[in-house]
Amino acid sequence: MEQHYWLMKSEPDVFSIDDLVRLNSAPWDGIRNYQVRNLLRDHFQIGDLAFFYHSSCKEPAIVGIMQIITTAYPDSSALDPSSPYFDPKSTSEKLPWLRVDVQLVHKLTRPITLATLRQHSEPLTDLPLLKRGNRLSITPVTPEQWHYILALVES
DNA sequence: GCCAACGTTGGC
DNA sequence: GCCAACGTTGGC
């Protein structure tokens, strides 16, 4: 199968690019939305690349690049009452939630802000992040969009 | 299965 | 803190 590209949101107060720099790799857990769960289950492959995006913060931006290093596996944080991602409806027999592990490729020297991305709304028209009402924490990025955005990093 | 009420996300 | 846009829940 071919390589996929993704954009994955995280609130920096909860898990930031600097946390990933420190850990190098980490589970991407806490997904509690079925559409996103289905993406993880059906489309994530080892070796896929993803933008790390800081959301719900002062300057929303793409702040790093990471690689997917596992396929989807059960997100046991849903079973842990002390976890902020605890899901009282989940049981070990019925655990619908999945996570993948990610590894840092690199932190961007200069974040690509949401404002910058909006300035390129013409070539990036179909980027889910720029669409109204977009709330999914993981969205696909086409190869064209991926390479266009990467070129912004270098400009 | 419909749909109103409620909850969540996330930019501003 | 506001609000738009969804997603989820639960009564019927």
XYZ file of N, CA, C and O (backbone and C1' of nucleotides) in Angstrom:
788
model
N 0.836 -1.209 0.000
C 0.000 0.000 0.000
C 0.863 1.248 0.000
O 1.997 1.234 0.451
N 0.265 2.293 -0.515
C 1.051 3.518 -0.620
C 1.110 4.273 0.712
O 0.336 4.025 1.627
N 2.014 5.181 0.748
C 2.239 6.022 1.925
C 1.075 7.002 2.135
O 0.549 7.558 1.184
N 0.693 7.193 3.376
C -0.317 8.200 3.687
C 0.295 9.328 4.505
O 1.311 9.145 5.176
N -0.381 10.469 4.412
C 0.020 11.633 5.192
C -1.166 12.096 6.033
O -2.309 12.041 5.588
N -0.861 12.591 7.220
C -1.901 12.981 8.165
C -1.563 14.291 8.841
O -0.398 14.706 8.896
N -2.616 14.896 9.416
C -2.414 16.017 10.318
C -3.067 15.643 11.635
O -4.231 15.242 11.666
N -2.288 15.705 12.707
C -2.763 15.240 14.011
C -2.676 16.382 15.014
O -1.619 16.970 15.220
N -3.835 16.671 15.611
C -3.921 17.810 16.535
C -3.664 17.376 17.967
O -4.100 16.301 18.385
N -3.016 18.259 18.689
C -2.874 18.050 20.123
C -2.849 19.411 20.798
O -2.292 20.372 20.260
N -3.490 19.474 21.951
C -3.405 20.720 22.714
C -2.061 20.736 23.427
O -1.758 19.815 24.193
N -1.256 21.772 23.168
C 0.099 21.779 23.745
C 0.105 21.725 25.273
O 1.060 21.227 25.859
N -0.968 22.202 25.900
C -1.061 22.098 27.366
C -1.118 20.637 27.814
O -0.747 20.311 28.933
N -1.636 19.782 26.937
C -1.803 18.377 27.269
C -0.604 17.565 26.784
O -0.003 16.799 27.539
N -0.276 17.743 25.520
C 0.885 17.049 24.943
C 1.432 17.914 23.821
O 0.743 18.141 22.826
N 2.650 18.398 23.984
C 3.212 19.354 23.031
C 4.349 18.718 22.234
O 4.828 17.634 22.570
N 4.787 19.428 21.224
C 5.921 18.954 20.415
C 7.167 18.787 21.291
O 7.965 17.867 21.080
N 7.314 19.634 22.297
C 8.485 19.491 23.170
C 8.405 18.229 24.022
O 9.428 17.622 24.352
N 7.190 17.825 24.354
C 7.035 16.536 25.038
C 7.514 15.408 24.134
O 8.185 14.478 24.581
N 7.158 15.504 22.838
C 7.570 14.446 21.914
C 9.082 14.496 21.666
O 9.714 13.454 21.513
N 9.653 15.694 21.663
C 11.110 15.816 21.538
C 11.784 15.082 22.703
O 12.748 14.335 22.522
N 11.229 15.273 23.886
C 11.803 14.663 25.078
C 11.664 13.142 25.058
O 12.581 12.411 25.407
N 10.499 12.676 24.616
C 10.216 11.237 24.664
C 10.685 10.489 23.426
O 10.860 9.271 23.459
N 10.832 11.230 22.322
C 11.173 10.687 21.003
C 10.015 9.901 20.373
O 9.695 10.092 19.209
N 9.427 8.982 21.130
C 8.231 8.312 20.609
C 7.197 8.227 21.725
O 7.551 8.268 22.909
N 5.941 8.120 21.341
C 4.870 8.123 22.336
C 3.596 7.558 21.725
O 3.396 7.632 20.517
N 2.729 6.993 22.587
C 1.417 6.594 22.080
C 0.542 7.826 21.853
O 0.555 8.756 22.665
N -0.187 7.811 20.752
C -1.121 8.906 20.462
C -2.486 8.432 20.928
O -3.232 7.812 20.182
N -2.798 8.700 22.188
C -4.014 8.113 22.752
C -5.071 9.167 23.019
O -4.888 10.341 22.734
N -6.205 8.704 23.523
C -7.286 9.622 23.867
C -8.243 9.914 22.721
O -9.112 10.781 22.862
N -8.117 9.215 21.611
C -9.068 9.402 20.506
C -10.422 8.832 20.929
O -10.527 7.650 21.239
N -11.422 9.703 20.975
C -12.760 9.266 21.424
C -13.813 9.702 20.417
O -14.904 10.135 20.763
N -13.465 9.583 19.163
C -14.385 9.940 18.079
C -14.333 8.811 17.065
O -13.243 8.361 16.684
N -15.511 8.329 16.659
C -15.542 7.125 15.831
C -14.974 7.347 14.438
O -14.361 6.445 13.865
N -15.168 8.532 13.878
C -14.598 8.772 12.552
C -13.082 8.697 12.592
O -12.448 8.128 11.712
N -12.521 9.277 13.655
C -11.065 9.269 13.783
C -10.576 7.851 14.097
O -9.569 7.381 13.568
N -11.326 7.153 14.953
C -11.004 5.763 15.262
C -10.952 4.934 13.968
O -10.038 4.120 13.757
N -11.925 5.173 13.087
C -11.952 4.419 11.832
C -10.754 4.735 10.943
O -10.233 3.847 10.266
N -10.310 5.986 10.955
C -9.103 6.336 10.205
C -7.916 5.535 10.725
O -7.139 4.972 9.955
N -7.785 5.519 12.043
C -6.675 4.781 12.654
C -6.744 3.302 12.258
O -5.741 2.689 11.885
N -7.956 2.764 12.353
C -8.142 1.330 12.138
C -7.931 0.938 10.677
O -7.290 -0.074 10.376
N -8.474 1.750 9.780
C -8.555 1.334 8.374
C -7.449 1.887 7.496
O -7.207 1.365 6.411
N -6.821 2.969 7.912
C -5.917 3.639 6.972
C -4.517 3.914 7.489
O -3.643 4.257 6.706
N -4.305 3.814 8.786
C -2.957 4.100 9.293
C -2.020 2.917 9.039
O -2.371 1.770 9.316
N -0.841 3.240 8.535
C 0.158 2.212 8.261
C 1.492 2.644 8.860
O 1.790 3.837 8.939
N 2.278 1.655 9.219
C 3.633 1.939 9.677
C 4.376 2.678 8.566
O 4.299 2.278 7.398
N 5.052 3.750 8.933
C 5.795 4.532 7.946
C 5.052 5.743 7.436
O 5.644 6.602 6.782
N 3.742 5.846 7.723
C 3.008 7.062 7.368
C 3.643 8.251 8.086
O 4.184 8.113 9.191
N 3.533 9.411 7.447
C 4.076 10.632 8.043
C 2.937 11.553 8.456
O 1.861 11.537 7.841
N 3.186 12.343 9.495
C 2.112 13.215 10.000
C 2.679 14.554 10.466
O 3.783 14.622 11.004
N 1.904 15.591 10.236
C 2.182 16.883 10.844
C 1.662 16.865 12.274
O 0.551 16.393 12.535
N 2.460 17.377 13.175
C 2.048 17.583 14.569
C 1.515 19.007 14.657
O 2.241 19.955 14.395
N 0.245 19.141 15.007
C -0.427 20.443 15.025
C -0.838 20.815 16.443
O -1.450 20.000 17.138
N -0.479 22.019 16.845
C -0.923 22.537 18.151
C -2.268 23.231 18.001
O -2.388 24.208 17.263
N -3.275 22.736 18.711
C -4.611 23.347 18.630
C -5.020 23.920 19.978
O -4.406 23.637 21.007
N -6.072 24.718 19.935
C -6.623 25.330 21.154
C -5.548 26.024 21.973
O -5.406 25.782 23.169
N -4.787 26.866 21.300
C -3.702 27.575 21.989
C -3.530 28.939 21.339
O -4.233 29.274 20.392
N -2.599 29.699 21.865
C -2.404 31.072 21.422
C -2.112 31.152 19.928
O -2.693 31.966 19.221
N -1.200 30.308 19.471
C -0.855 30.333 18.052
C -0.981 28.935 17.451
O -0.008 28.182 17.412
N -2.191 28.593 16.988
C -2.372 27.275 16.372
C -1.416 27.126 15.195
O -1.327 28.023 14.358
N -0.706 26.004 15.128
C 0.320 25.861 14.096
C 0.788 24.417 13.961
O 0.704 23.628 14.909
N 1.305 24.124 12.762
C 2.050 22.880 12.568
C 3.430 23.107 13.168
O 4.108 24.091 12.835
N 3.822 22.227 14.054
C 5.052 22.465 14.810
C 6.085 21.359 14.641
O 7.214 21.482 15.117
N 5.714 20.281 13.959
C 6.678 19.198 13.807
C 6.191 18.147 12.840
O 5.054 18.188 12.364
N 7.092 17.222 12.566
C 6.791 16.108 11.675
C 7.098 14.821 12.425
O 8.105 14.728 13.141
N 6.204 13.862 12.272
C 6.409 12.592 12.956
C 6.032 11.438 12.043
O 5.416 11.620 10.999
N 6.452 10.263 12.482
C 6.234 9.060 11.711
C 5.407 8.089 12.534
O 5.575 7.997 13.745
N 4.530 7.364 11.858
C 3.704 6.360 12.525
C 4.526 5.068 12.627
O 5.030 4.578 11.608
N 4.699 4.558 13.831
C 5.585 3.398 14.001
C 4.864 2.131 14.449
O 5.505 1.096 14.652
N 3.531 2.208 14.623
C 2.758 0.983 14.874
C 1.468 1.075 14.059
O 1.070 2.162 13.647
N 0.840 -0.074 13.881
C -0.543 -0.022 13.413
C -1.420 0.240 14.640
O -0.916 0.295 15.771
N -2.716 0.396 14.411
C -3.618 0.724 15.515
C -3.744 -0.450 16.477
O -3.839 -1.605 16.065
N -3.745 -0.145 17.766
C -3.935 -1.175 18.784
C -4.787 -0.577 19.908
O -4.938 0.639 20.000
N -5.366 -1.422 20.778
C -6.338 -0.918 21.758
C -5.772 0.178 22.665
O -4.640 0.088 23.134
N -6.592 1.193 22.878
C -6.206 2.323 23.726
C -6.690 2.061 25.147
O -7.804 2.426 25.532
N -5.831 1.448 25.941
C -6.230 1.029 27.286
C -6.432 2.211 28.228
O -6.949 2.027 29.336
N -6.070 3.418 27.804
C -6.320 4.573 28.680
C -7.818 4.742 28.929
O -8.222 5.336 29.924
N -8.650 4.187 28.023
C -10.101 4.273 28.214
C -10.555 3.477 29.434
O -11.637 3.716 29.973
N -9.728 2.517 29.867
C -10.095 1.647 30.995
C -9.552 2.142 32.329
O -9.866 1.581 33.375
N -8.749 3.183 32.289
C -8.042 3.644 33.476
C -8.773 4.831 34.108
O -8.759 5.936 33.577
N -9.422 4.586 35.251
C -10.221 5.665 35.877
C -9.397 6.903 36.214
O -9.952 7.992 36.313
N -8.092 6.734 36.357
C -7.274 7.905 36.693
C -6.824 8.668 35.441
O -6.211 9.728 35.546
N -7.137 8.114 34.274
C -6.730 8.792 33.038
C -7.741 9.861 32.655
O -8.948 9.674 32.815
N -7.258 10.978 32.134
C -8.207 11.988 31.629
C -9.028 11.461 30.450
O -10.055 12.041 30.108
N -8.573 10.367 29.863
C -9.269 9.786 28.713
C -10.152 8.599 29.112
O -10.614 7.845 28.262
N -10.348 8.431 30.411
C -11.188 7.331 30.892
C -12.567 7.382 30.243
O -13.196 8.434 30.167
N -13.006 6.233 29.751
C -14.336 6.119 29.146
C -15.139 5.103 29.949
O -14.906 3.902 29.840
N -16.075 5.573 30.782
C -16.814 4.659 31.673
C -17.589 3.583 30.922
O -17.960 2.570 31.516
N -17.827 3.799 29.643
C -18.603 2.805 28.897
C -17.742 1.688 28.314
O -18.266 0.688 27.831
N -16.443 1.879 28.341
C -15.546 0.856 27.794
C -15.248 -0.215 28.836
O -15.152 0.070 30.030
N -15.097 -1.438 28.361
C -14.617 -2.533 29.203
C -13.533 -3.255 28.399
O -13.418 -3.051 27.184
N -12.774 -4.119 29.076
C -11.715 -4.812 28.342
C -12.289 -5.732 27.266
O -11.646 -6.023 26.269
N -13.550 -6.177 27.475
C -14.202 -6.998 26.440
C -14.739 -6.131 25.311
O -14.841 -6.569 24.178
N -15.110 -4.920 25.678
C -15.701 -4.036 24.679
C -14.973 -2.701 24.714
O -15.397 -1.755 25.376
N -13.846 -2.666 24.020
C -12.992 -1.480 23.999
C -12.889 -0.990 22.560
O -12.115 -1.520 21.769
N -13.690 0.011 22.210
C -13.717 0.424 20.800
C -12.549 1.322 20.403
O -12.348 1.566 19.210
N -11.804 1.807 21.382
C -10.847 2.878 21.070
C -9.456 2.347 20.744
O -8.990 1.385 21.349
N -8.835 3.030 19.802
C -7.521 2.614 19.302
C -6.534 3.760 19.396
O -6.914 4.919 19.440
N -5.254 3.390 19.406
C -4.185 4.381 19.333
C -3.083 3.835 18.451
O -3.047 2.649 18.138
N -2.190 4.719 18.051
C -0.973 4.302 17.349
C 0.205 4.924 18.093
O 0.018 5.860 18.870
N 1.386 4.408 17.862
C 2.578 5.062 18.398
C 3.204 5.922 17.317
O 3.230 5.541 16.142
N 3.695 7.071 17.735
C 4.337 7.997 16.810
C 5.774 8.245 17.275
O 6.084 8.136 18.459
N 6.622 8.577 16.296
C 8.010 8.896 16.606
C 8.351 10.226 15.960
O 7.951 10.488 14.821
N 9.103 11.039 16.693
C 9.497 12.334 16.151
C 10.395 12.149 14.933
O 11.330 11.344 14.961
N 10.102 12.879 13.877
C 11.055 12.996 12.757
C 11.872 14.258 12.991
O 13.076 14.214 13.126
N 11.201 15.396 13.076
C 11.841 16.585 13.625
C 10.838 17.651 14.010
O 9.720 17.683 13.509
N 11.273 18.485 14.937
C 10.509 19.670 15.299
C 10.858 20.749 14.293
O 12.031 20.900 13.917
N 9.876 21.508 13.824
C 10.157 22.582 12.874
C 10.898 23.713 13.581
O 10.570 24.050 14.722
N 11.868 24.271 12.895
C 12.581 25.408 13.485
C 11.651 26.606 13.590
O 11.757 27.409 14.511
N 10.707 26.674 12.645
C 9.735 27.770 12.648
C 8.362 27.152 12.412
O 8.153 26.503 11.393
N 7.419 27.321 13.355
C 6.100 26.734 13.148
C 5.410 27.334 11.924
O 5.640 28.499 11.595
N 4.585 26.526 11.271
C 3.736 27.039 10.193
C 2.377 27.296 10.797
O 1.632 26.364 11.106
N 2.072 28.566 10.993
C 0.857 28.905 11.724
C -0.379 28.676 10.870
O -0.320 28.652 9.635
N -1.499 28.547 11.569
C -2.783 28.446 10.885
C -2.994 29.673 10.002
O -3.489 29.561 8.874
N -2.578 30.839 10.487
C -2.721 32.073 9.706
C -1.937 31.965 8.396
O -2.414 32.373 7.334
N -0.724 31.422 8.469
C 0.079 31.234 7.249
C -0.601 30.271 6.291
O -0.688 30.533 5.090
N -1.111 29.185 6.847
C -1.804 28.211 5.992
C -2.994 28.872 5.291
O -3.237 28.641 4.109
N -3.695 29.722 6.018
C -4.852 30.406 5.429
C -4.425 31.328 4.291
O -5.195 31.559 3.353
N -3.216 31.863 4.392
C -2.718 32.722 3.300
C -2.509 31.931 2.017
O -2.357 32.502 0.948
N -2.450 30.612 2.144
C -2.263 29.758 0.970
C -3.527 28.944 0.716
O -3.467 27.801 0.297
N -4.668 29.567 0.970
C -5.939 28.839 0.892
C -6.260 28.374 -0.522
O -7.024 27.430 -0.700
N -5.653 29.031 -1.517
C -5.912 28.594 -2.896
C -5.380 27.173 -3.133
O -6.164 26.260 -3.392
N -4.063 26.958 -3.002
C -3.582 25.582 -3.201
C -4.044 24.612 -2.105
O -4.039 23.399 -2.323
N -4.448 25.142 -0.989
C -4.820 24.261 0.128
C -6.329 24.240 0.360
O -6.794 23.896 1.454
N -7.110 24.570 -0.669
C -8.575 24.647 -0.519
C -9.168 23.448 0.178
O -10.074 23.594 1.001
N -8.696 22.272 -0.190
C -9.340 21.060 0.309
C -8.692 20.507 1.570
O -9.033 19.411 2.009
N -7.759 21.250 2.141
C -7.171 20.783 3.398
C -8.241 20.842 4.488
O -8.768 21.909 4.789
N -8.585 19.686 5.076
C -9.687 19.683 6.061
C -9.497 20.709 7.171
O -10.467 21.299 7.640
N -8.254 20.915 7.567
C -7.980 21.869 8.648
C -8.550 23.256 8.353
O -8.956 23.968 9.265
N -8.569 23.639 7.081
C -9.008 24.985 6.719
C -10.498 25.056 6.429
O -11.023 26.124 6.147
N -11.164 23.923 6.535
C -12.595 23.927 6.235
C -13.405 24.306 7.465
O -13.058 23.951 8.585
N -14.511 24.990 7.208
C -15.410 25.379 8.279
C -15.924 24.160 9.025
O -16.288 23.160 8.415
N -15.960 24.285 10.314
C -16.553 23.237 11.119
C -15.683 22.019 11.308
O -16.120 21.020 11.852
N -14.447 22.108 10.836
C -13.532 20.976 11.005
C -13.174 20.805 12.474
O -12.661 21.707 13.111
N -13.487 19.643 12.993
C -13.187 19.410 14.405
C -12.487 18.085 14.636
O -12.154 17.763 15.767
N -12.284 17.309 13.590
C -11.647 16.013 13.800
C -10.192 16.207 14.185
O -9.489 17.051 13.617
N -9.729 15.405 15.124
C -8.376 15.608 15.635
C -7.316 14.983 14.729
O -6.139 15.279 14.870
N -7.753 14.114 13.822
C -6.830 13.596 12.815
C -7.520 13.717 11.466
O -8.672 13.291 11.309
N -6.824 14.312 10.505
C -7.394 14.449 9.167
C -6.328 14.074 8.143
O -5.127 14.234 8.388
N -6.773 13.571 6.979
C -5.813 13.199 5.946
C -5.246 14.427 5.240
O -5.892 15.463 5.157
N -4.030 14.281 4.757
C -3.362 15.311 3.961
C -2.966 14.629 2.650
O -2.402 13.526 2.686
N -3.271 15.237 1.530
C -2.876 14.608 0.256
C -1.377 14.788 0.048
O -0.763 15.701 0.624
N -0.751 13.953 -0.796
C 0.672 14.136 -1.083
C 0.964 15.540 -1.607
O 1.978 16.153 -1.239
N 0.053 16.066 -2.435
C 0.255 17.415 -2.984
C 0.268 18.448 -1.863
O 1.122 19.337 -1.822
N -0.719 18.337 -0.959
C -0.789 19.286 0.161
C 0.431 19.138 1.057
O 1.012 20.118 1.515
N 0.807 17.895 1.291
C 1.963 17.616 2.152
C 3.213 18.317 1.603
O 3.911 19.021 2.318
N 3.470 18.133 0.331
C 4.692 18.705 -0.240
C 4.608 20.219 -0.357
O 5.598 20.914 -0.176
N 3.406 20.718 -0.602
C 3.232 22.173 -0.655
C 3.537 22.784 0.713
O 4.240 23.787 0.828
N 3.004 22.166 1.756
C 3.219 22.699 3.111
C 4.696 22.568 3.510
O 5.275 23.476 4.128
N 5.306 21.442 3.137
C 6.733 21.279 3.439
C 7.564 22.374 2.788
O 8.542 22.851 3.361
N 7.158 22.778 1.581
C 7.896 23.846 0.895
C 7.760 25.159 1.663
O 8.667 25.989 1.645
N 6.649 25.348 2.360
C 6.479 26.560 3.173
C 7.480 26.574 4.330
O 7.924 27.630 4.770
N 7.805 25.402 4.832
C 8.775 25.307 5.920
C 10.110 25.888 5.485
O 10.774 26.595 6.234
N 10.460 25.590 4.248
C 11.781 25.981 3.774
C 11.813 27.410 3.255
O 12.888 27.972 3.076
N 10.626 27.988 3.021
C 10.606 29.342 2.456
C 10.814 30.395 3.538
O 10.725 30.129 4.717
P -33.004 2.418 11.345
O -34.462 3.018 11.633
C -35.289 3.567 10.614
C -35.800 4.881 11.123
C -34.823 6.049 10.990
O -35.607 7.152 10.559
C -35.471 5.856 13.243
P -35.038 8.465 10.017
O -35.691 9.480 11.037
C -37.105 9.494 11.178
C -37.479 10.462 12.287
C -36.768 11.809 12.226
O -37.743 12.811 12.430
C -36.403 10.810 14.348
P -37.441 14.331 12.005
O -36.995 14.944 13.402
C -37.886 14.864 14.513
C -37.161 15.364 15.749
C -36.208 16.527 15.478
O -36.228 17.393 16.588
C -35.029 14.828 16.510
P -36.592 18.957 16.418
O -36.667 19.445 17.931
C -37.423 18.683 18.881
C -36.655 18.596 20.175
C -35.905 19.864 20.547
O -36.057 20.041 21.955
C -34.370 18.059 20.398
P -35.532 21.345 22.699
O -34.343 20.708 23.540
C -34.629 19.599 24.381
C -33.330 19.091 24.972
C -32.410 20.201 25.496
O -31.936 19.789 26.762
C -31.245 18.857 23.925
P -31.102 20.812 27.691
O -29.653 20.168 27.604
C -29.530 18.743 27.695
C -28.167 18.331 27.198
C -27.041 19.268 27.645
O -26.091 18.488 28.348
C -26.856 18.735 25.349
P -24.779 19.154 28.988
O -23.679 18.614 27.972
C -23.548 17.202 27.768
C -22.367 16.951 26.864
C -21.117 17.740 27.261
O -20.000 16.878 27.128
C -21.737 18.282 25.036
P -18.524 17.389 27.405
O -17.982 17.651 25.934
C -18.013 16.594 24.987
C -17.277 17.046 23.747
C -15.945 17.744 24.030
O -15.010 17.167 23.162
C -17.324 19.120 22.670
P -13.456 17.578 23.240
O -13.276 18.444 21.924
C -13.688 17.918 20.680
C -13.542 19.016 19.661
C -12.203 19.760 19.718
O -11.677 19.685 18.420
C -14.011 21.290 19.693
P -10.150 19.995 18.137
O -10.207 21.563 17.912
C -10.832 22.070 16.749
C -10.883 23.561 16.876
C -9.580 24.191 17.425
O -9.274 25.281 16.615
C -11.414 25.007 18.580
P -7.819 25.816 16.401
O -8.184 27.167 15.670
C -9.136 27.158 14.605
C -9.935 28.432 14.639
C -9.090 29.698 14.804
O -9.591 30.660 13.903
C -10.724 29.606 16.511
P -8.713 31.905 13.502
O -9.291 33.048 14.436
C -10.634 33.489 14.224
C -11.093 34.261 15.425
C -10.064 35.275 15.923
O -10.299 36.532 15.291
C -11.260 34.180 17.701
P -14.805 33.024 31.416
O -16.050 33.794 30.811
C -15.864 35.107 30.367
C -16.451 35.228 29.014
C -17.632 34.319 28.735
O -18.507 35.076 27.922
C -15.955 33.854 27.161
P -19.966 34.721 27.568
O -19.827 34.655 25.998
C -19.315 35.801 25.285
C -19.266 35.473 23.820
C -20.476 34.675 23.334
O -20.998 35.287 22.179
C -18.451 33.540 22.771
P -22.413 34.899 21.646
O -22.022 33.923 20.456
C -21.086 34.360 19.484
C -20.736 33.188 18.603
C -21.941 32.300 18.280
O -21.832 31.885 16.943
C -20.221 30.997 19.181
P -23.108 31.748 16.072
O -22.550 30.918 14.828
C -21.268 31.231 14.285
C -20.596 29.953 13.840
C -21.538 28.958 13.169
O -20.866 28.459 12.038
C -20.466 27.929 15.021
P -21.575 27.545 11.010
O -21.085 26.102 11.474
C -19.717 25.764 11.344
C -19.522 24.386 11.913
C -20.544 23.348 11.401
O -19.859 22.152 11.116
C -20.501 23.352 13.733
P -20.218 21.290 9.877
O -21.322 20.251 10.319
C -21.570 20.035 11.679
C -20.488 19.191 12.335
C -20.928 17.779 12.583
O -19.852 16.856 12.631
C -20.873 18.983 14.633
P -20.207 15.280 12.561
O -20.253 14.908 14.115
C -19.026 14.761 14.827
C -19.324 14.234 16.212
C -20.075 12.902 16.244
O -19.494 12.092 17.254
C -21.317 14.547 17.402
P -20.072 10.681 17.625
O -21.044 11.032 18.842
C -20.491 11.618 20.008
C -21.555 11.630 21.087
C -22.268 10.295 21.269
O -22.256 10.031 22.660
C -23.848 12.044 20.944
P -22.893 8.742 23.279
O -24.282 9.280 23.839
C -24.277 10.427 24.678
C -25.701 10.748 25.063
C -26.541 9.528 25.414
O -27.108 9.760 26.687
C -27.646 10.864 23.791
P -27.810 8.632 27.530
O -29.343 8.931 27.273
C -29.854 10.254 27.469
C -31.269 10.280 26.964
C -32.043 8.984 27.223
O -33.394 9.321 27.502
C -32.044 9.437 24.941
P -34.268 8.410 28.380
O -35.723 9.041 28.134
C -35.868 10.456 28.037
C -36.887 10.789 26.976
C -38.133 9.903 26.978
O -39.273 10.716 26.811
C -37.119 9.833 24.848
P -40.734 10.189 27.132
O -41.282 9.695 25.734
C -41.659 10.673 24.752
C -41.752 10.026 23.408
C -42.568 8.736 23.385
O -43.965 9.043 23.209
C -40.664 8.670 21.918
